[in-house]
Amino acid sequence: MLKTILLLTTSNFFMTYAWYGNTKTSTLPTWKLILLCWGIAFFEYCFMVPANRIGFQNGFSGFQLKMTQEVITLVVFSLFAVFWLKEPFHWKYLVSFAFLLGAVYFMFKK
């Protein structure tokens, strides 16, 4: 389980940077930016595909893998938005995350 979570987290760092890293600094033409981001996203797949395979082979259902990935995505993006994009973190985001964690709880409940 830990290996799956670590791989998912790593893949999300790459994807978050590929999607949002260019938003405040890039002066490249859009077509070049697309190619650059596509290259970065390649590394996301290098971690995401094994994460899903390992997770599924170790008892995660497809639904559980997706829900876990979404929570990781939100955590990674939150850190990215605060530290890279310099956006404020509002209390309403914590409330929203609490509801999502509730969804995760029910997803894994036997």
CSV table of C-alpha atoms in Angstrom, one decimal:
chain,number,residue,atom,x,y,z
A,1,MET,CA,0.0,0.0,0.0
A,2,LEU,CA,2.8,2.4,0.9
A,3,LYS,CA,4.6,1.8,-2.4
A,4,THR,CA,1.4,2.6,-4.3
A,5,ILE,CA,0.9,5.8,-2.4
A,6,LEU,CA,4.5,6.9,-2.9
A,7,LEU,CA,4.3,6.2,-6.6
A,8,LEU,CA,1.0,8.1,-6.9
A,9,THR,CA,2.4,11.0,-5.0
A,10,THR,CA,5.5,11.2,-7.3
A,11,SER,CA,3.3,11.0,-10.4
A,12,ASN,CA,1.2,13.8,-9.1
A,13,PHE,CA,4.2,16.1,-8.6
A,14,PHE,CA,5.1,15.7,-12.3
A,15,MET,CA,1.5,16.1,-13.5
A,16,THR,CA,0.8,19.2,-11.3
A,17,TYR,CA,4.0,20.8,-12.6
A,18,ALA,CA,3.1,19.9,-16.2
A,19,TRP,CA,-0.4,21.3,-15.9
A,20,TYR,CA,0.2,24.4,-13.8
A,21,GLY,CA,3.9,25.1,-13.6
A,22,ASN,CA,3.9,27.2,-16.7
A,23,THR,CA,1.0,29.4,-15.7
A,24,LYS,CA,3.0,32.2,-14.1
A,25,THR,CA,6.4,32.1,-15.8
A,26,SER,CA,6.3,30.8,-19.3
A,27,THR,CA,6.8,33.0,-22.3
A,28,LEU,CA,6.9,30.1,-24.8
A,29,PRO,CA,4.4,30.0,-27.6
A,30,THR,CA,1.5,27.7,-26.7
A,31,TRP,CA,2.5,24.9,-29.1
A,32,LYS,CA,6.0,24.7,-27.6
A,33,LEU,CA,4.6,24.7,-24.1
A,34,ILE,CA,2.3,21.9,-25.0
A,35,LEU,CA,5.2,19.8,-26.2
A,36,LEU,CA,7.2,20.6,-23.1
A,37,CYS,CA,4.4,19.8,-20.8
A,38,TRP,CA,3.7,16.6,-22.7
A,39,GLY,CA,7.3,15.6,-22.1
A,40,ILE,CA,7.0,16.3,-18.3
A,41,ALA,CA,3.7,14.3,-18.2
A,42,PHE,CA,5.5,11.3,-19.7
A,43,PHE,CA,7.3,11.0,-16.3
A,44,GLU,CA,3.9,11.2,-14.6
A,45,TYR,CA,2.9,8.1,-16.5
A,46,CYS,CA,6.1,6.3,-15.6
A,47,PHE,CA,5.0,6.5,-12.0
A,48,MET,CA,1.2,6.3,-12.4
A,49,VAL,CA,1.0,3.1,-14.4
A,50,PRO,CA,3.1,1.0,-12.0
A,51,ALA,CA,1.3,2.6,-9.0
A,52,ASN,CA,-2.1,1.5,-10.4
A,53,ARG,CA,-0.8,-2.0,-11.3
A,54,ILE,CA,0.9,-2.6,-8.0
A,55,GLY,CA,-2.1,-1.2,-6.1
A,56,PHE,CA,-4.5,-3.4,-8.0
A,57,GLN,CA,-2.4,-6.5,-7.5
A,58,ASN,CA,-2.2,-5.7,-3.8
A,59,GLY,CA,-6.0,-5.5,-3.2
A,60,PHE,CA,-7.0,-2.0,-4.2
A,61,SER,CA,-10.1,-1.8,-6.3
A,62,GLY,CA,-10.2,0.5,-9.3
A,63,PHE,CA,-12.5,2.8,-7.3
A,64,GLN,CA,-10.1,2.9,-4.4
A,65,LEU,CA,-7.1,3.6,-6.6
A,66,LYS,CA,-8.9,6.5,-8.2
A,67,MET,CA,-10.2,8.0,-4.9
A,68,THR,CA,-6.7,7.7,-3.4
A,69,GLN,CA,-5.2,9.4,-6.4
A,70,GLU,CA,-7.7,12.2,-6.2
A,71,VAL,CA,-6.9,12.9,-2.6
A,72,ILE,CA,-3.2,12.9,-3.3
A,73,THR,CA,-3.8,15.2,-6.2
A,74,LEU,CA,-5.5,17.7,-4.0
A,75,VAL,CA,-2.8,17.6,-1.4
A,76,VAL,CA,0.0,18.0,-3.9
A,77,PHE,CA,-1.9,20.8,-5.8
A,78,SER,CA,-2.6,22.6,-2.5
A,79,LEU,CA,1.1,22.6,-1.7
A,80,PHE,CA,2.0,23.7,-5.2
A,81,ALA,CA,-0.6,26.5,-5.2
A,82,VAL,CA,0.6,27.9,-1.9
A,83,PHE,CA,4.3,27.6,-2.5
A,84,TRP,CA,4.7,28.0,-6.3
A,85,LEU,CA,1.7,30.0,-7.4
A,86,LYS,CA,1.7,32.0,-4.1
A,87,GLU,CA,-2.0,31.7,-3.7
A,88,PRO,CA,-3.7,31.9,-0.3
A,89,PHE,CA,-5.1,28.9,1.4
A,90,HIS,CA,-8.7,29.5,2.6
A,91,TRP,CA,-10.5,27.7,5.4
A,92,LYS,CA,-13.2,26.6,2.8
A,93,TYR,CA,-10.6,24.4,1.2
A,94,LEU,CA,-10.1,22.6,4.4
A,95,VAL,CA,-13.8,22.0,4.8
A,96,SER,CA,-13.9,20.7,1.2
A,97,PHE,CA,-11.0,18.4,1.9
A,98,ALA,CA,-12.7,17.1,5.0
A,99,PHE,CA,-15.7,16.1,2.9
A,100,LEU,CA,-13.4,14.3,0.4
A,101,LEU,CA,-11.7,12.5,3.2
A,102,GLY,CA,-15.1,11.4,4.4
A,103,ALA,CA,-15.6,10.0,0.9
A,104,VAL,CA,-12.3,8.1,1.1
A,105,TYR,CA,-13.3,6.7,4.5
A,106,PHE,CA,-16.5,5.3,3.0
A,107,MET,CA,-14.7,4.0,-0.1
A,108,PHE,CA,-12.4,1.9,2.0
A,109,LYS,CA,-15.0,0.8,4.7
A,110,LYS,CA,-15.6,-2.9,4.6
